[in-house]
């Protein structure tokens, strides 16, 4: 015998001797002076025993958590150990017999310590054959210690629970005695069968039965039970998936043992041995989101559970993950699998995973904030082409990639802010195809500021529009004027009140505007109403849901409830529903957007069932992204298609238009050539409509509340004294008195940008009409002379209109004056101009002072507003110049304050 073998045998004899003494002490319940114990090994063991607590702390076994969708189907399971705990009466009797036969056939006969087994193990160990003397209870104790260490992420404790030392054996003995005093034999067996590892990732008999045989623990057959029972001793070497021959041999040993102890007959064993292992029945366990039917949606659920919103699951992200993977939680969401599948299908029909675009569809319940569906064109998690680890609908902190400009969908917030300020939907502005706003005054939260050069243009026409008409046609130049009238600050605050958030998580008002060179706050951005902010689709769905819910905003939430395995409800984040917008304002917005989807730009997305619905399209500059945001009273949804900035087709390019780009969605297979139109309704609208139809299928439509008009009725109030104040102070005073304010421009002898006066500045005034603050645009440019070869046309038309005299001082203008001869002079030189406006006893002072006079006194300006008649006089030089003067800027009202207050730009 070699020295090494001799040492091994001596070790086994030593621990056997120690155990023999200690077992006696444990069973007798004696606490003896350890000086009585002979031998250094035994004394050390006794010291170790004395230091142990009397009872083993048995925590809950690790179990997998599952996330359920609204119909009870499983979205995903999360686990560190694939285990499903089942009671003993749900485990086949033959499985219980097989496990006891091979591990501890006298389990129901002995106590915590089997002296016969220990002695037999010691004798065999002394002869050179290692054999464990552990009882099933001792094995359970070992598993509990290992499981507890794993649950606590304690690697040191885990190593200590499995070390090959005498102290570990002593520890297990002491705990085994305590366990058998606390639990019955059946309870110990139940817990053992659920905690044991059966190889290939299967923990517990229920998970093992499902994995290897696609059955349950209650339905296990004799050959199946014998195979599982045999795995526990060495699961890595004998699992049937990776080691089928070893597994069958081990199974046969178990069958023989069952015959020996009298559980089965030899004939039953022989019949069982003839059965092989059917690999086709093996079920691969599903774990985490890569095995979910809706992977990106699942990843969002997981990110939420690991976020600070769920500190009840653990103080840190690591602790929360541990709870998710081991806590046996049942997490209920309101994700509608049919709506989710339909949303994913709707996206896939247009945009393929490998297309150089990002497309999303998000549906939210307005009254609860619960997310019903969240789809995107890249549905699989991974690094392969067409896969992603991002959820493009959410912000970066929740796994999002970046934000996307939402375009004209932001006009809704301008409408809401205008209505909230008392501006009626009938407010009209002349809205040319293009319009220069550079130098005109806008208002941030800090006060008025001049606009930098800015010249937006319309893609849907030009003309004189009311708020409702401009919304239906999405007129850009109208909305910049409306934002100027309302004030940028109020528009941005309205967007925040609805729920709009920047994709980078920063504040719309307090943080720097990206790419602005240091400008703080989007209230300083003139184009805010046209949607330059990079937001997330989920944020926009929430914002539009606020209008659907009549101004009550609910934070979007994905988790409805969390139940522990003990059956207790864990706290979940609230949707924090609260009123942020006046219901009358929301009702007016709903009415306008209802018209927009019925007869406006959103018409192609109209749901054919006739239910009340509202929507707004959005297209960014150069069509880099297109949107459709809309809702019914019961569901809000946003659909978006945007250029993928990281795609090879766009990388490094400043202009990333999607217009005319080919798409490869499922509707475009078979060689059919499909391209994007670059419009919100034509592209995103198709996705929105299909997603909403699926989500609302089978439901009865709810009606919008009809607006009462209270917020825009207006009432008579006294105009405060605004004389002697600067424009900023005067506007603040007017607004404090309950009025809305607007800024208009007129030509004058004062330098450009000089504040002239306010109208009205006394008396009473309707609160639904603004007080207009006039700012100088500088002197009116002199008209260029027009020369004609003959003067025939000056007398040819017997009924010329005054318009021709204002369009250009042509010879035809003489027909509108008292004397036809001076007409050529008015065109040949600017001096006769006053004569053409001098009709019936003209007042020489007002006309020069409001138009060409280089030194206007501040007094005449109020005179033009003090009486209602001066308006025609101020326009005498151009009786109807409105169309032409507003084409360049909203300055036609400079000569006619009253019309400006009700119909034109401010």
PDB file of N, CA and C in Angstrom, residues 286-358:
ATOM      1  N   UNK A 286     -36.423  27.410 -21.459  1.00  0.00           N
ATOM      2  CA  UNK A 286     -36.443  28.784 -21.952  1.00  0.00           C
ATOM      3  C   UNK A 286     -36.087  29.721 -20.813  1.00  0.00           C
ATOM      4  N   UNK A 287     -35.116  30.551 -21.081  1.00  0.00           N
ATOM      5  CA  UNK A 287     -34.637  31.455 -20.034  1.00  0.00           C
ATOM      6  C   UNK A 287     -34.309  32.805 -20.632  1.00  0.00           C
ATOM      7  N   UNK A 288     -34.784  33.826 -19.981  1.00  0.00           N
ATOM      8  CA  UNK A 288     -34.502  35.201 -20.351  1.00  0.00           C
ATOM      9  C   UNK A 288     -35.204  35.569 -21.657  1.00  0.00           C
ATOM     10  N   UNK A 289     -34.879  36.756 -22.178  1.00  0.00           N
ATOM     11  CA  UNK A 289     -35.658  37.326 -23.276  1.00  0.00           C
ATOM     12  C   UNK A 289     -35.327  36.753 -24.646  1.00  0.00           C
ATOM     13  N   UNK A 290     -34.185  36.128 -24.794  1.00  0.00           N
ATOM     14  CA  UNK A 290     -33.855  35.550 -26.101  1.00  0.00           C
ATOM     15  C   UNK A 290     -34.751  34.362 -26.422  1.00  0.00           C
ATOM     16  N   UNK A 291     -35.460  33.851 -25.427  1.00  0.00           N
ATOM     17  CA  UNK A 291     -36.404  32.764 -25.654  1.00  0.00           C
ATOM     18  C   UNK A 291     -37.857  33.243 -25.641  1.00  0.00           C
ATOM     19  N   UNK A 292     -38.049  34.553 -25.586  1.00  0.00           N
ATOM     20  CA  UNK A 292     -39.399  35.107 -25.529  1.00  0.00           C
ATOM     21  C   UNK A 292     -39.996  35.218 -26.926  1.00  0.00           C
ATOM     22  N   UNK A 293     -41.318  35.092 -27.048  1.00  0.00           N
ATOM     23  CA  UNK A 293     -41.941  35.305 -28.352  1.00  0.00           C
ATOM     24  C   UNK A 293     -41.858  36.754 -28.809  1.00  0.00           C
ATOM     25  N   UNK A 294     -41.704  37.687 -27.858  1.00  0.00           N
ATOM     26  CA  UNK A 294     -41.571  39.108 -28.174  1.00  0.00           C
ATOM     27  C   UNK A 294     -40.329  39.625 -27.443  1.00  0.00           C
ATOM     28  N   UNK A 295     -39.192  39.493 -28.091  1.00  0.00           N
ATOM     29  CA  UNK A 295     -37.922  39.661 -27.396  1.00  0.00           C
ATOM     30  C   UNK A 295     -37.645  41.095 -26.946  1.00  0.00           C
ATOM     31  N   UNK A 296     -37.857  42.076 -27.821  1.00  0.00           N
ATOM     32  CA  UNK A 296     -37.535  43.445 -27.437  1.00  0.00           C
ATOM     33  C   UNK A 296     -38.518  43.977 -26.397  1.00  0.00           C
ATOM     34  N   UNK A 297     -39.760  43.567 -26.489  1.00  0.00           N
ATOM     35  CA  UNK A 297     -40.730  43.935 -25.462  1.00  0.00           C
ATOM     36  C   UNK A 297     -40.330  43.319 -24.124  1.00  0.00           C
ATOM     37  N   UNK A 298     -39.924  42.067 -24.170  1.00  0.00           N
ATOM     38  CA  UNK A 298     -39.469  41.364 -22.966  1.00  0.00           C
ATOM     39  C   UNK A 298     -38.270  42.073 -22.346  1.00  0.00           C
ATOM     40  N   UNK A 299     -37.339  42.497 -23.174  1.00  0.00           N
ATOM     41  CA  UNK A 299     -36.145  43.163 -22.653  1.00  0.00           C
ATOM     42  C   UNK A 299     -36.507  44.454 -21.930  1.00  0.00           C
ATOM     43  N   UNK A 300     -37.530  45.142 -22.425  1.00  0.00           N
ATOM     44  CA  UNK A 300     -37.982  46.348 -21.745  1.00  0.00           C
ATOM     45  C   UNK A 300     -38.569  46.005 -20.380  1.00  0.00           C
ATOM     46  N   UNK A 301     -39.363  44.934 -20.320  1.00  0.00           N
ATOM     47  CA  UNK A 301     -39.922  44.497 -19.037  1.00  0.00           C
ATOM     48  C   UNK A 301     -38.790  44.196 -18.059  1.00  0.00           C
ATOM     49  N   UNK A 302     -37.780  43.487 -18.522  1.00  0.00           N
ATOM     50  CA  UNK A 302     -36.659  43.147 -17.655  1.00  0.00           C
ATOM     51  C   UNK A 302     -35.930  44.399 -17.183  1.00  0.00           C
ATOM     52  N   UNK A 303     -35.686  45.337 -18.093  1.00  0.00           N
ATOM     53  CA  UNK A 303     -34.987  46.566 -17.723  1.00  0.00           C
ATOM     54  C   UNK A 303     -35.759  47.352 -16.669  1.00  0.00           C
ATOM     55  N   UNK A 304     -37.087  47.355 -16.786  1.00  0.00           N
ATOM     56  CA  UNK A 304     -37.910  48.048 -15.793  1.00  0.00           C
ATOM     57  C   UNK A 304     -37.786  47.363 -14.435  1.00  0.00           C
ATOM     58  N   UNK A 305     -37.841  46.026 -14.427  1.00  0.00           N
ATOM     59  CA  UNK A 305     -37.741  45.282 -13.169  1.00  0.00           C
ATOM     60  C   UNK A 305     -36.390  45.489 -12.489  1.00  0.00           C
ATOM     61  N   UNK A 306     -35.348  45.718 -13.274  1.00  0.00           N
ATOM     62  CA  UNK A 306     -34.016  45.910 -12.706  1.00  0.00           C
ATOM     63  C   UNK A 306     -33.715  47.369 -12.384  1.00  0.00           C
ATOM     64  N   UNK A 307     -34.631  48.268 -12.755  1.00  0.00           N
ATOM     65  CA  UNK A 307     -34.397  49.695 -12.543  1.00  0.00           C
ATOM     66  C   UNK A 307     -34.743  50.099 -11.113  1.00  0.00           C
ATOM     67  N   UNK A 308     -34.471  51.355 -10.800  1.00  0.00           N
ATOM     68  CA  UNK A 308     -34.756  51.878  -9.464  1.00  0.00           C
ATOM     69  C   UNK A 308     -36.250  51.946  -9.173  1.00  0.00           C
ATOM     70  N   UNK A 309     -37.087  51.747 -10.182  1.00  0.00           N
ATOM     71  CA  UNK A 309     -38.536  51.722  -9.942  1.00  0.00           C
ATOM     72  C   UNK A 309     -38.926  50.548  -9.037  1.00  0.00           C
ATOM     73  N   UNK A 310     -38.078  49.500  -9.022  1.00  0.00           N
ATOM     74  CA  UNK A 310     -38.398  48.299  -8.264  1.00  0.00           C
ATOM     75  C   UNK A 310     -37.374  48.044  -7.163  1.00  0.00           C
ATOM     76  N   UNK A 311     -37.128  49.045  -6.351  1.00  0.00           N
ATOM     77  CA  UNK A 311     -36.202  48.874  -5.234  1.00  0.00           C
ATOM     78  C   UNK A 311     -36.725  47.894  -4.197  1.00  0.00           C
ATOM     79  N   UNK A 312     -38.017  47.575  -4.278  1.00  0.00           N
ATOM     80  CA  UNK A 312     -38.562  46.572  -3.361  1.00  0.00           C
ATOM     81  C   UNK A 312     -37.997  45.188  -3.660  1.00  0.00           C
ATOM     82  N   UNK A 313     -37.431  44.989  -4.842  1.00  0.00           N
ATOM     83  CA  UNK A 313     -36.835  43.698  -5.198  1.00  0.00           C
ATOM     84  C   UNK A 313     -35.354  43.643  -4.840  1.00  0.00           C
ATOM     85  N   UNK A 314     -34.799  44.751  -4.390  1.00  0.00           N
ATOM     86  CA  UNK A 314     -33.384  44.791  -4.032  1.00  0.00           C
ATOM     87  C   UNK A 314     -32.856  46.204  -4.113  1.00  0.00           C
ATOM     88  N   UNK A 315     -31.864  46.501  -3.285  1.00  0.00           N
ATOM     89  CA  UNK A 315     -31.312  47.854  -3.258  1.00  0.00           C
ATOM     90  C   UNK A 315     -30.501  48.176  -4.502  1.00  0.00           C
ATOM     91  N   UNK A 316     -29.818  47.170  -5.039  1.00  0.00           N
ATOM     92  CA  UNK A 316     -28.967  47.382  -6.209  1.00  0.00           C
ATOM     93  C   UNK A 316     -29.514  46.593  -7.395  1.00  0.00           C
ATOM     94  N   UNK A 317     -28.986  46.909  -8.560  1.00  0.00           N
ATOM     95  CA  UNK A 317     -29.398  46.184  -9.764  1.00  0.00           C
ATOM     96  C   UNK A 317     -29.047  44.708  -9.652  1.00  0.00           C
ATOM     97  N   UNK A 318     -27.895  44.402  -9.061  1.00  0.00           N
ATOM     98  CA  UNK A 318     -27.464  43.005  -8.900  1.00  0.00           C
ATOM     99  C   UNK A 318     -28.414  42.253  -7.969  1.00  0.00           C
ATOM    100  N   UNK A 319     -28.834  42.900  -6.888  1.00  0.00           N
ATOM    101  CA  UNK A 319     -29.767  42.261  -5.965  1.00  0.00           C
ATOM    102  C   UNK A 319     -31.120  42.023  -6.627  1.00  0.00           C
ATOM    103  N   UNK A 320     -31.546  42.993  -7.434  1.00  0.00           N
ATOM    104  CA  UNK A 320     -32.840  42.843  -8.111  1.00  0.00           C
ATOM    105  C   UNK A 320     -32.791  41.721  -9.146  1.00  0.00           C
ATOM    106  N   UNK A 321     -31.650  41.583  -9.828  1.00  0.00           N
ATOM    107  CA  UNK A 321     -31.502  40.488 -10.785  1.00  0.00           C
ATOM    108  C   UNK A 321     -31.540  39.147 -10.062  1.00  0.00           C
ATOM    109  N   UNK A 322     -30.896  39.079  -8.907  1.00  0.00           N
ATOM    110  CA  UNK A 322     -30.887  37.852  -8.125  1.00  0.00           C
ATOM    111  C   UNK A 322     -32.303  37.469  -7.697  1.00  0.00           C
ATOM    112  N   UNK A 323     -33.070  38.464  -7.286  1.00  0.00           N
ATOM    113  CA  UNK A 323     -34.458  38.207  -6.899  1.00  0.00           C
ATOM    114  C   UNK A 323     -35.278  37.739  -8.089  1.00  0.00           C
ATOM    115  N   UNK A 324     -35.054  38.374  -9.230  1.00  0.00           N
ATOM    116  CA  UNK A 324     -35.787  37.983 -10.437  1.00  0.00           C
ATOM    117  C   UNK A 324     -35.465  36.546 -10.840  1.00  0.00           C
ATOM    118  N   UNK A 325     -34.201  36.165 -10.733  1.00  0.00           N
ATOM    119  CA  UNK A 325     -33.782  34.844 -11.190  1.00  0.00           C
ATOM    120  C   UNK A 325     -34.020  33.741 -10.160  1.00  0.00           C
ATOM    121  N   UNK A 326     -34.227  34.105  -8.898  1.00  0.00           N
ATOM    122  CA  UNK A 326     -34.358  33.072  -7.859  1.00  0.00           C
ATOM    123  C   UNK A 326     -35.631  33.200  -7.023  1.00  0.00           C
ATOM    124  N   UNK A 327     -36.345  34.303  -7.170  1.00  0.00           N
ATOM    125  CA  UNK A 327     -37.442  34.588  -6.253  1.00  0.00           C
ATOM    126  C   UNK A 327     -38.766  33.931  -6.556  1.00  0.00           C
ATOM    127  N   UNK A 328     -38.903  33.270  -7.703  1.00  0.00           N
ATOM    128  CA  UNK A 328     -40.174  32.627  -8.018  1.00  0.00           C
ATOM    129  C   UNK A 328     -41.322  33.617  -8.157  1.00  0.00           C
ATOM    130  N   UNK A 329     -41.046  34.780  -8.731  1.00  0.00           N
ATOM    131  CA  UNK A 329     -42.059  35.824  -8.872  1.00  0.00           C
ATOM    132  C   UNK A 329     -43.015  35.507 -10.020  1.00  0.00           C
ATOM    133  N   UNK A 330     -44.238  35.969  -9.886  1.00  0.00           N
ATOM    134  CA  UNK A 330     -45.198  35.945 -10.989  1.00  0.00           C
ATOM    135  C   UNK A 330     -45.513  37.392 -11.340  1.00  0.00           C
ATOM    136  N   UNK A 331     -45.081  37.810 -12.512  1.00  0.00           N
ATOM    137  CA  UNK A 331     -45.174  39.212 -12.925  1.00  0.00           C
ATOM    138  C   UNK A 331     -46.243  39.331 -14.001  1.00  0.00           C
ATOM    139  N   UNK A 332     -47.260  40.119 -13.724  1.00  0.00           N
ATOM    140  CA  UNK A 332     -48.377  40.277 -14.656  1.00  0.00           C
ATOM    141  C   UNK A 332     -48.260  41.597 -15.410  1.00  0.00           C
ATOM    142  N   UNK A 333     -48.313  41.508 -16.720  1.00  0.00           N
ATOM    143  CA  UNK A 333     -48.351  42.708 -17.556  1.00  0.00           C
ATOM    144  C   UNK A 333     -49.706  42.761 -18.259  1.00  0.00           C
ATOM    145  N   UNK A 334     -49.962  43.863 -18.936  1.00  0.00           N
ATOM    146  CA  UNK A 334     -51.184  43.968 -19.724  1.00  0.00           C
ATOM    147  C   UNK A 334     -50.852  43.884 -21.214  1.00  0.00           C
ATOM    148  N   UNK A 335     -49.701  43.339 -21.517  1.00  0.00           N
ATOM    149  CA  UNK A 335     -49.319  43.170 -22.915  1.00  0.00           C
ATOM    150  C   UNK A 335     -50.330  42.243 -23.589  1.00  0.00           C
ATOM    151  N   UNK A 336     -50.949  42.736 -24.628  1.00  0.00           N
ATOM    152  CA  UNK A 336     -51.921  41.938 -25.372  1.00  0.00           C
ATOM    153  C   UNK A 336     -51.162  41.179 -26.453  1.00  0.00           C
ATOM    154  N   UNK A 337     -51.053  39.848 -26.351  1.00  0.00           N
ATOM    155  CA  UNK A 337     -50.252  39.115 -27.337  1.00  0.00           C
ATOM    156  C   UNK A 337     -50.772  39.264 -28.760  1.00  0.00           C
ATOM    157  N   UNK A 338     -52.104  39.373 -28.907  1.00  0.00           N
ATOM    158  CA  UNK A 338     -52.655  39.557 -30.247  1.00  0.00           C
ATOM    159  C   UNK A 338     -52.302  40.936 -30.791  1.00  0.00           C
ATOM    160  N   UNK A 339     -52.442  41.955 -29.932  1.00  0.00           N
ATOM    161  CA  UNK A 339     -52.096  43.307 -30.364  1.00  0.00           C
ATOM    162  C   UNK A 339     -50.598  43.426 -30.627  1.00  0.00           C
ATOM    163  N   UNK A 340     -49.787  42.796 -29.781  1.00  0.00           N
ATOM    164  CA  UNK A 340     -48.340  42.825 -29.971  1.00  0.00           C
ATOM    165  C   UNK A 340     -47.955  42.142 -31.281  1.00  0.00           C
ATOM    166  N   UNK A 341     -48.527  40.970 -31.513  1.00  0.00           N
ATOM    167  CA  UNK A 341     -48.229  40.249 -32.763  1.00  0.00           C
ATOM    168  C   UNK A 341     -48.699  41.054 -33.963  1.00  0.00           C
ATOM    169  N   UNK A 342     -49.873  41.671 -33.846  1.00  0.00           N
ATOM    170  CA  UNK A 342     -50.393  42.474 -34.956  1.00  0.00           C
ATOM    171  C   UNK A 342     -49.527  43.703 -35.202  1.00  0.00           C
ATOM    172  N   UNK A 343     -49.063  44.329 -34.128  1.00  0.00           N
ATOM    173  CA  UNK A 343     -48.191  45.498 -34.274  1.00  0.00           C
ATOM    174  C   UNK A 343     -46.875  45.109 -34.945  1.00  0.00           C
ATOM    175  N   UNK A 344     -46.307  43.984 -34.517  1.00  0.00           N
ATOM    176  CA  UNK A 344     -45.067  43.520 -35.146  1.00  0.00           C
ATOM    177  C   UNK A 344     -45.300  43.172 -36.614  1.00  0.00           C
ATOM    178  N   UNK A 345     -46.437  42.572 -36.895  1.00  0.00           N
ATOM    179  CA  UNK A 345     -46.762  42.227 -38.285  1.00  0.00           C
ATOM    180  C   UNK A 345     -46.967  43.485 -39.120  1.00  0.00           C
ATOM    181  N   UNK A 346     -47.638  44.490 -38.524  1.00  0.00           N
ATOM    182  CA  UNK A 346     -47.877  45.742 -39.242  1.00  0.00           C
ATOM    183  C   UNK A 346     -46.568  46.431 -39.604  1.00  0.00           C
ATOM    184  N   UNK A 347     -45.623  46.399 -38.676  1.00  0.00           N
ATOM    185  CA  UNK A 347     -44.304  46.981 -38.956  1.00  0.00           C
ATOM    186  C   UNK A 347     -43.578  46.162 -40.015  1.00  0.00           C
ATOM    187  N   UNK A 348     -43.620  44.836 -39.860  1.00  0.00           N
ATOM    188  CA  UNK A 348     -42.896  43.948 -40.776  1.00  0.00           C
ATOM    189  C   UNK A 348     -43.423  44.035 -42.198  1.00  0.00           C
ATOM    190  N   UNK A 349     -44.698  44.342 -42.357  1.00  0.00           N
ATOM    191  CA  UNK A 349     -45.266  44.448 -43.705  1.00  0.00           C
ATOM    192  C   UNK A 349     -44.655  45.602 -44.475  1.00  0.00           C
ATOM    193  N   UNK A 350     -44.206  46.626 -43.742  1.00  0.00           N
ATOM    194  CA  UNK A 350     -43.615  47.788 -44.412  1.00  0.00           C
ATOM    195  C   UNK A 350     -42.089  47.745 -44.390  1.00  0.00           C
ATOM    196  N   UNK A 351     -41.522  47.496 -43.211  1.00  0.00           N
ATOM    197  CA  UNK A 351     -40.075  47.628 -43.037  1.00  0.00           C
ATOM    198  C   UNK A 351     -39.479  46.300 -42.598  1.00  0.00           C
ATOM    199  N   UNK A 352     -38.462  45.850 -43.319  1.00  0.00           N
ATOM    200  CA  UNK A 352     -37.783  44.594 -42.990  1.00  0.00           C
ATOM    201  C   UNK A 352     -36.713  44.843 -41.923  1.00  0.00           C
ATOM    202  N   UNK A 353     -36.337  43.806 -41.177  1.00  0.00           N
ATOM    203  CA  UNK A 353     -35.306  43.977 -40.143  1.00  0.00           C
ATOM    204  C   UNK A 353     -33.985  44.501 -40.681  1.00  0.00           C
ATOM    205  N   UNK A 354     -33.652  44.138 -41.908  1.00  0.00           N
ATOM    206  CA  UNK A 354     -32.364  44.546 -42.468  1.00  0.00           C
ATOM    207  C   UNK A 354     -32.434  45.837 -43.270  1.00  0.00           C
ATOM    208  N   UNK A 355     -33.616  46.441 -43.383  1.00  0.00           N
ATOM    209  CA  UNK A 355     -33.724  47.730 -44.068  1.00  0.00           C
ATOM    210  C   UNK A 355     -32.971  48.802 -43.282  1.00  0.00           C
ATOM    211  N   UNK A 356     -32.473  49.849 -43.955  1.00  0.00           N
ATOM    212  CA  UNK A 356     -31.714  50.890 -43.248  1.00  0.00           C
ATOM    213  C   UNK A 356     -32.610  51.894 -42.530  1.00  0.00           C
ATOM    214  N   UNK A 357     -33.707  51.384 -41.972  1.00  0.00           N
ATOM    215  CA  UNK A 357     -34.663  52.241 -41.276  1.00  0.00           C
ATOM    216  C   UNK A 357     -34.969  51.650 -39.906  1.00  0.00           C
ATOM    217  N   UNK A 358     -35.508  52.489 -39.058  1.00  0.00           N
ATOM    218  CA  UNK A 358     -36.015  52.064 -37.760  1.00  0.00           C
ATOM    219  C   UNK A 358     -37.504  52.369 -37.753  1.00  0.00           C
TER     220      UNK A 358
END
